[in-house]
PDB file of C-alpha atoms in Angstrom:
ATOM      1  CA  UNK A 155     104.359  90.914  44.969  1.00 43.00           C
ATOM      2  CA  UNK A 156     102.570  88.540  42.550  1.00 47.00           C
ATOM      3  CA  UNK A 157      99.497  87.083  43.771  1.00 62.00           C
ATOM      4  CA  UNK A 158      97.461  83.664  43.500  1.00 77.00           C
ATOM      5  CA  UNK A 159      98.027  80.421  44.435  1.00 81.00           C
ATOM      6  CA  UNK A 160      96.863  76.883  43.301  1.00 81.00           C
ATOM      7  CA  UNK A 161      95.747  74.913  45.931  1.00 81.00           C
ATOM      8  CA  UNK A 162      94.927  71.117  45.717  1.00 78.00           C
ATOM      9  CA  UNK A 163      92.463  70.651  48.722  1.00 73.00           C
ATOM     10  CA  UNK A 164      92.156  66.631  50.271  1.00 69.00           C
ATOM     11  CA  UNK A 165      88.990  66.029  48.459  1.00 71.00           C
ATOM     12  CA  UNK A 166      90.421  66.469  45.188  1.00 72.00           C
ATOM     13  CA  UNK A 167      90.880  68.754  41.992  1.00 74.00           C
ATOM     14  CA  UNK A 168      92.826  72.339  41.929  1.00 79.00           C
ATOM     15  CA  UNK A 169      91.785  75.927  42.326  1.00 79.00           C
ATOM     16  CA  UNK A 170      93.295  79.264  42.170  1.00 84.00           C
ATOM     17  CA  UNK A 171      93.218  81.288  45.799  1.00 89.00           C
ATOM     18  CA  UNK A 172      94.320  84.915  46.466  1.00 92.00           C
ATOM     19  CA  UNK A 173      94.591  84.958  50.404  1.00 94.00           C
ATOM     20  CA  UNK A 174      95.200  89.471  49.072  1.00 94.00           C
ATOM     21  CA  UNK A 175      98.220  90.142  51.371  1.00 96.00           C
ATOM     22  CA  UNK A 176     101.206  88.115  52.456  1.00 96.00           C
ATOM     23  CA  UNK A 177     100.361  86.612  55.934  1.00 97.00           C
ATOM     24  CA  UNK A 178      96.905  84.912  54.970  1.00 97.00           C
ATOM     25  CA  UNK A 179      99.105  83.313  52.080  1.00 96.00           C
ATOM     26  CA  UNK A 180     100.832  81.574  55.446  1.00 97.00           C
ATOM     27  CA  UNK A 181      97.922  80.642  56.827  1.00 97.00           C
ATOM     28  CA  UNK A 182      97.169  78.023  53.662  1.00 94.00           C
ATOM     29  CA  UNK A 183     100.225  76.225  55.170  1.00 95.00           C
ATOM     30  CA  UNK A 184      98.604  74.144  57.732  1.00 94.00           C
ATOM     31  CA  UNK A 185      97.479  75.446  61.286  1.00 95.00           C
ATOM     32  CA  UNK A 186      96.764  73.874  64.837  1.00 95.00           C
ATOM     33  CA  UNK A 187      94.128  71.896  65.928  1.00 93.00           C
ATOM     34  CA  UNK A 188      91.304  70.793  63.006  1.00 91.00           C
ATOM     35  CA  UNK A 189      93.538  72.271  60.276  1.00 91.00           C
ATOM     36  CA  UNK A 190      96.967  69.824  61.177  1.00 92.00           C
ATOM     37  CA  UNK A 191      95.448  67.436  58.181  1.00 88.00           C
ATOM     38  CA  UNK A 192      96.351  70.363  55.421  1.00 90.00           C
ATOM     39  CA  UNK A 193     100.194  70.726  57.789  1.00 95.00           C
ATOM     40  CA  UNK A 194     102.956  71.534  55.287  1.00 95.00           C
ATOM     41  CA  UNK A 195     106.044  72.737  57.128  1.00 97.00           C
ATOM     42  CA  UNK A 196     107.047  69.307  58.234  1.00 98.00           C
ATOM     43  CA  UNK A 197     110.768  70.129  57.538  1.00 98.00           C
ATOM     44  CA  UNK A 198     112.832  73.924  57.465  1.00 98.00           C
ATOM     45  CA  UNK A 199     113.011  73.232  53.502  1.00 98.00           C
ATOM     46  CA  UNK A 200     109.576  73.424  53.503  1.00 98.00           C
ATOM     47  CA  UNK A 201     109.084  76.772  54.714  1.00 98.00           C
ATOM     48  CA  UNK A 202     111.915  77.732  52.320  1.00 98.00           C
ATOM     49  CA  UNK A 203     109.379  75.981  49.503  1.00 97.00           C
ATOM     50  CA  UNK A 204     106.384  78.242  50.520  1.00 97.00           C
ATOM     51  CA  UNK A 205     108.318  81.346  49.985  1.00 97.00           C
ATOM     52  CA  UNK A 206     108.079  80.055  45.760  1.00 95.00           C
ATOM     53  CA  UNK A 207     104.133  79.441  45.987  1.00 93.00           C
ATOM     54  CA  UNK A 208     103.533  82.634  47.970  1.00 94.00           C
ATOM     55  CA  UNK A 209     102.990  86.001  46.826  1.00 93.00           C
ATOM     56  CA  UNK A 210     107.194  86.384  47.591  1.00 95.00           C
ATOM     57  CA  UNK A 211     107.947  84.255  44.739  1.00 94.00           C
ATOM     58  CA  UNK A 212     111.195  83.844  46.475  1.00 96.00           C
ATOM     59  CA  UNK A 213     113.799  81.168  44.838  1.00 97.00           C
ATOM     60  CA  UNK A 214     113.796  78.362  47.855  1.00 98.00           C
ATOM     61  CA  UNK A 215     117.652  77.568  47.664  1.00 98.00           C
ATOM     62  CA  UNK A 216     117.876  80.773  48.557  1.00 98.00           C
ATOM     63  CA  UNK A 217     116.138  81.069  51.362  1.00 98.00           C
ATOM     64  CA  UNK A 218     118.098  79.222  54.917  1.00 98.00           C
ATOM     65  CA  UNK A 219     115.683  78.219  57.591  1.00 98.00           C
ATOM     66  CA  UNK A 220     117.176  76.356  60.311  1.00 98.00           C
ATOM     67  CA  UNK A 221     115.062  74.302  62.635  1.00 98.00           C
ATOM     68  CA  UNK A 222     114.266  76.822  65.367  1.00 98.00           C
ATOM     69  CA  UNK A 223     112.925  79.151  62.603  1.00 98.00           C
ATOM     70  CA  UNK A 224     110.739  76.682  61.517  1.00 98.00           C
ATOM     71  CA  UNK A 225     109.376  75.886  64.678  1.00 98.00           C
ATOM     72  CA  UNK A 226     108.774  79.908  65.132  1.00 98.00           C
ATOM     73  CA  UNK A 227     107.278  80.295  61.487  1.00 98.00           C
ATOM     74  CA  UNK A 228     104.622  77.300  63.098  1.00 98.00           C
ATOM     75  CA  UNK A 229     103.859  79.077  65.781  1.00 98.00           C
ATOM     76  CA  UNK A 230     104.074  82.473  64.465  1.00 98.00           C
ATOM     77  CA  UNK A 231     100.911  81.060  62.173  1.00 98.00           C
ATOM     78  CA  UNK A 232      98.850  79.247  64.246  1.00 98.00           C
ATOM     79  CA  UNK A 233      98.890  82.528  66.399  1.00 98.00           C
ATOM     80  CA  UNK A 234      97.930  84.284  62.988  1.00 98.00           C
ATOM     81  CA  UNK A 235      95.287  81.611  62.358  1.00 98.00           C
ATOM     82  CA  UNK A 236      94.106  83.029  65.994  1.00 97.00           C
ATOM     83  CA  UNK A 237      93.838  86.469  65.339  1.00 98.00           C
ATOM     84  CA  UNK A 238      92.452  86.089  61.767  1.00 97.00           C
ATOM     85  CA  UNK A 239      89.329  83.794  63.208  1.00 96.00           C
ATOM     86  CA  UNK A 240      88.865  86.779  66.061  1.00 97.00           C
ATOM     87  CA  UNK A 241      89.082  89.414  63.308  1.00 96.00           C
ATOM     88  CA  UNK A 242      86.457  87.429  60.945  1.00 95.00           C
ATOM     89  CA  UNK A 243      84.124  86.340  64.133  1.00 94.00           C
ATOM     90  CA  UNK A 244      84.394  89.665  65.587  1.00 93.00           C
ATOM     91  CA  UNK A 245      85.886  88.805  68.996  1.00 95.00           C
ATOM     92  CA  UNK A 246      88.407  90.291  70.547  1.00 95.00           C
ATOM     93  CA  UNK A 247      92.247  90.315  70.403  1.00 95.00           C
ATOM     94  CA  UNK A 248      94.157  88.860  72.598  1.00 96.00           C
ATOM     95  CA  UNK A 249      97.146  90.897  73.712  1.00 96.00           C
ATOM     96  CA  UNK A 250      99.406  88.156  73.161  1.00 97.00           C
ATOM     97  CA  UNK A 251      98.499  87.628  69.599  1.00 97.00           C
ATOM     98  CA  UNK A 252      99.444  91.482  69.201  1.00 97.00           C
ATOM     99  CA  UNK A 253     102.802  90.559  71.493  1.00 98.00           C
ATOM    100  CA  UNK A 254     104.152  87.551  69.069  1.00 98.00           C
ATOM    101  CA  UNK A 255     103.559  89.704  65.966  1.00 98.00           C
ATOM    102  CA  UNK A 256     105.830  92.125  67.853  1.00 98.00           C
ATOM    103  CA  UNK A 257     108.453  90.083  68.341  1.00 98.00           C
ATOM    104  CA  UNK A 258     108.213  88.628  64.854  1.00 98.00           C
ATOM    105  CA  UNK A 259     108.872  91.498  62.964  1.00 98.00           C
ATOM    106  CA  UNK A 260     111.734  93.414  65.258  1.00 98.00           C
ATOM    107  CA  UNK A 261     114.459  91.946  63.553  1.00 98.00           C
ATOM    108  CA  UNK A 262     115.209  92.733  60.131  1.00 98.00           C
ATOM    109  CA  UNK A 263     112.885  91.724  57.189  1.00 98.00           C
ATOM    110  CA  UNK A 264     114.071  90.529  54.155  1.00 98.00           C
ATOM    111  CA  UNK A 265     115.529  93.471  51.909  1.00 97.00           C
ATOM    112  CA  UNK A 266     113.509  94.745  48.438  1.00 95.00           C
ATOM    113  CA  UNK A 267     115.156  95.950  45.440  1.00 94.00           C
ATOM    114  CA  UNK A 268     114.002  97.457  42.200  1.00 94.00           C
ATOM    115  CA  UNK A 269     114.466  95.513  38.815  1.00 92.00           C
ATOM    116  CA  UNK A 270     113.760  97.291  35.609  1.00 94.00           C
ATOM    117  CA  UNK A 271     111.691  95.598  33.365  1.00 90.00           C
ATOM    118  CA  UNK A 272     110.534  96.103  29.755  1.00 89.00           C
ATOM    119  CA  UNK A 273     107.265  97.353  30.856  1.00 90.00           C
ATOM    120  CA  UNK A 274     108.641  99.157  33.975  1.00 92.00           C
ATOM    121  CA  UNK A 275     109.853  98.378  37.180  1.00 94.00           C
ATOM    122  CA  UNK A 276     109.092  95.296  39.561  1.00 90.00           C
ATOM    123  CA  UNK A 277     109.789  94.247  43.240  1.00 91.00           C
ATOM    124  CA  UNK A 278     112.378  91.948  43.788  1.00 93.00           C
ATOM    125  CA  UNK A 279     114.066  90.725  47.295  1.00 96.00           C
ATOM    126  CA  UNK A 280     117.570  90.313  48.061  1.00 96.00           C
ATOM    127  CA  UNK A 281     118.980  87.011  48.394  1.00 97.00           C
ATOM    128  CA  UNK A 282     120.104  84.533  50.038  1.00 98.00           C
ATOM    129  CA  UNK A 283     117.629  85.120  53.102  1.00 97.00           C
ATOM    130  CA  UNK A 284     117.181  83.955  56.470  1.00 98.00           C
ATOM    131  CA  UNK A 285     113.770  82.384  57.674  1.00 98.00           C
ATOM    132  CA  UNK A 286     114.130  84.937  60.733  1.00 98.00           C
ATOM    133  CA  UNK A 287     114.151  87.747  57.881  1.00 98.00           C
ATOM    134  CA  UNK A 288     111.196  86.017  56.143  1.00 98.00           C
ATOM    135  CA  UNK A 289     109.155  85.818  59.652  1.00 98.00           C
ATOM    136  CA  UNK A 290     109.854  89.411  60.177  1.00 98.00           C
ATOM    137  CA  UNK A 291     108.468  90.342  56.843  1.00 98.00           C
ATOM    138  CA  UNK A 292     105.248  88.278  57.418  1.00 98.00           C
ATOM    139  CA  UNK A 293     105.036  89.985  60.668  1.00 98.00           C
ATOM    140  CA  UNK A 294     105.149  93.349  59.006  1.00 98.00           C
ATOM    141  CA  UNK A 295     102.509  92.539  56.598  1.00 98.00           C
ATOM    142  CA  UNK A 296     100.247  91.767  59.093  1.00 98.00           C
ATOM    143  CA  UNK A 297     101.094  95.531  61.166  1.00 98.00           C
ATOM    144  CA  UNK A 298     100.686  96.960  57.601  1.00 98.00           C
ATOM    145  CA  UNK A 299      97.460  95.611  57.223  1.00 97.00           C
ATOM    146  CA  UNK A 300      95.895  95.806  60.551  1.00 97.00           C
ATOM    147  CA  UNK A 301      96.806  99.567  60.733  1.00 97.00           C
ATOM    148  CA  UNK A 302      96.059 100.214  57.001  1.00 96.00           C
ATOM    149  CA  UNK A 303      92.966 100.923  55.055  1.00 94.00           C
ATOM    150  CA  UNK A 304      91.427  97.443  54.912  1.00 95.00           C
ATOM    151  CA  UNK A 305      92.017  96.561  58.603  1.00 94.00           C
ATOM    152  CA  UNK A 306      87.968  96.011  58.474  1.00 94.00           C
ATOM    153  CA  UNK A 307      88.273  93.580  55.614  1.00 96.00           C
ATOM    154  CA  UNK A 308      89.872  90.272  56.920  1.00 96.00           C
ATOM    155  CA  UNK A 309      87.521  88.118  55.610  1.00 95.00           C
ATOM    156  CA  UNK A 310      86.542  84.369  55.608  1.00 94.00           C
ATOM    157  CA  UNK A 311      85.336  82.413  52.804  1.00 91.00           C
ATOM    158  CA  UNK A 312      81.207  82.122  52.835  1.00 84.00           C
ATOM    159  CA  UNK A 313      81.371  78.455  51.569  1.00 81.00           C
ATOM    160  CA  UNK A 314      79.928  75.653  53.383  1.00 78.00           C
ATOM    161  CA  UNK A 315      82.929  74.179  55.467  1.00 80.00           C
ATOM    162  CA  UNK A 316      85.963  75.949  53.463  1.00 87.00           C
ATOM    163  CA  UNK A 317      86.977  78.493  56.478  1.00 87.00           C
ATOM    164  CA  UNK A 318      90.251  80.072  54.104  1.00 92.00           C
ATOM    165  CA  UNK A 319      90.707  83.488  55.209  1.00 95.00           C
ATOM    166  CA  UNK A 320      91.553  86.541  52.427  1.00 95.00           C
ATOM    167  CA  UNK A 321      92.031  90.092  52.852  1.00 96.00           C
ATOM    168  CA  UNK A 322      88.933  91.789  50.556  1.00 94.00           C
ATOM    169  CA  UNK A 323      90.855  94.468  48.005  1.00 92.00           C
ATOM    170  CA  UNK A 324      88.082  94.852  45.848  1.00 88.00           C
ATOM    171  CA  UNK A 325      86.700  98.390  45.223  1.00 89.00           C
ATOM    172  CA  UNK A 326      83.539  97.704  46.968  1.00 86.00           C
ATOM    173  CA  UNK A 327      84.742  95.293  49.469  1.00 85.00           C
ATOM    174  CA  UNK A 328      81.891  92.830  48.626  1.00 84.00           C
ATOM    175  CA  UNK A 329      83.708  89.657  48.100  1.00 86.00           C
ATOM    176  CA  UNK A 330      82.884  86.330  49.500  1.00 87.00           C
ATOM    177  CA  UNK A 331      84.316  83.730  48.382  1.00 84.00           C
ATOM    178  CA  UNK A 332      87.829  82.112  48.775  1.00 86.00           C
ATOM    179  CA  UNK A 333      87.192  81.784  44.912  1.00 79.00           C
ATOM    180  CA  UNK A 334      84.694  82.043  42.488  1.00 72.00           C
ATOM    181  CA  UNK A 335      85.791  78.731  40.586  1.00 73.00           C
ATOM    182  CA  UNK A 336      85.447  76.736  43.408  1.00 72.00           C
ATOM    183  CA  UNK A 337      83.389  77.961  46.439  1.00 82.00           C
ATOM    184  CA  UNK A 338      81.529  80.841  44.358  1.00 61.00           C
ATOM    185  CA  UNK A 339      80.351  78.448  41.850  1.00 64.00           C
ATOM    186  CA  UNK A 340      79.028  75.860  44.027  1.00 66.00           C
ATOM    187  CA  UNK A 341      77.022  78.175  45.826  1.00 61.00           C
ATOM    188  CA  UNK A 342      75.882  79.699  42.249  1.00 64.00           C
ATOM    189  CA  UNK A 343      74.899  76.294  41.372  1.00 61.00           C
ATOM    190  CA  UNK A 344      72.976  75.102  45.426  1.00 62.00           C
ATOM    191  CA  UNK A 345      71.255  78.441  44.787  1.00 58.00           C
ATOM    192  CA  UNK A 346      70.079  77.251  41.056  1.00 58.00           C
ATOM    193  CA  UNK A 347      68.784  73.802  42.569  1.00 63.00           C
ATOM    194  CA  UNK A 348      66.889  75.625  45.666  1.00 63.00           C
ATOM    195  CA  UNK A 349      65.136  77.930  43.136  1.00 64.00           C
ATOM    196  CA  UNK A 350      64.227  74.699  40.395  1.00 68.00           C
ATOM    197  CA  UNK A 351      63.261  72.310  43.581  1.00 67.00           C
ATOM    198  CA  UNK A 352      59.323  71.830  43.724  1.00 68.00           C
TER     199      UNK A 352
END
């Protein structure tokens, strides 16, 4: 699974954001509450479209979501938005969160297959695909993850008012920023003008 994705926040310009694992790359859809203004998955195509900007790189006329699926994927990710903010603020899990994860990822996910490649091998999934199968491999992700190695290291961004959420991968598990061009930089630079002030 590739990784990255360019986001073009409200208040203007473009930057490049690895959420580090599939189901924070759902999150950057939209969410309840506060978050509603960056809402994306107004229609099923749409959740078919963020298949090709997440780390799936999935081919979106490939990929059938019918209007029930959509209205799980919302709710699937506003529950995820839930337990990412308890895992970041260090409060505890709801059982239910834990119970709609369950339920997400029982049916079957979508299906990998190897492609070889010049330079090796790579990942690729078997299509067409059913937003039920996509759910269900978001849902695994997040069991993968939460019962893996870096369970500890859902983290969210240290900038002033950016709240996106990334899994930390790096070898010493010391990053803090949603991105260095954006969020890292402006602190680089508030920390420059707090040291030059009189």
């Amino acid at each position: 699974m590739e990784a990255g994705m360019v986001l073009r926040p409200p208040s203007g310009g473009m930057f490049r954001f690895d959420p580090g694992t599939l189901w924070l790359d759902l999150l950057v859809s939209g969410g309840p509450g506060e978050l509603a203004v960056f809402e994306t998955l107004h229609t099923p195509a749409d959740l078919a479209d963020w298949t090709a900007l997440s780390r799936l790189r999935l081919d979106p006329a490939q990929v059938h979501v019918t209007d029930v699926e959509l209205l799980a994927g919302k709710g699937l990710r506003d529950g995820l938005w839930e337990l990412a903010r308890s895992l970041t603020r260090a409060r505890p899990v709801r059982p239910e969160l834990a119970a709609l994860v369950d339920a997400a990822a029982a049916p079957p996910p979508l299906a990998p297959r190897v492609r070889v490649t010049g330079s090796g091998f790579r990942r690729e999934w078997t299509l067409p695909a059913t937003g039920t199968q996509l759910l269900s491999t978001v849902a695994r992700d997040v069991v993968d993850v939460l019962t893996g190695p870096y369970a500890d290291r859902v983290r969210e961004c240290g900038g002033d008012r950016c709240g996106l959420v990334f899994l930390d991968t790096s070898r010493p598990g010391s990053r803090r920023w949603c991105s260095m061009e954006r969020c890292g930089n402006r602190s680089k630079v508030r920390a420059l003008r707090e040291r030059r002030a009189p």
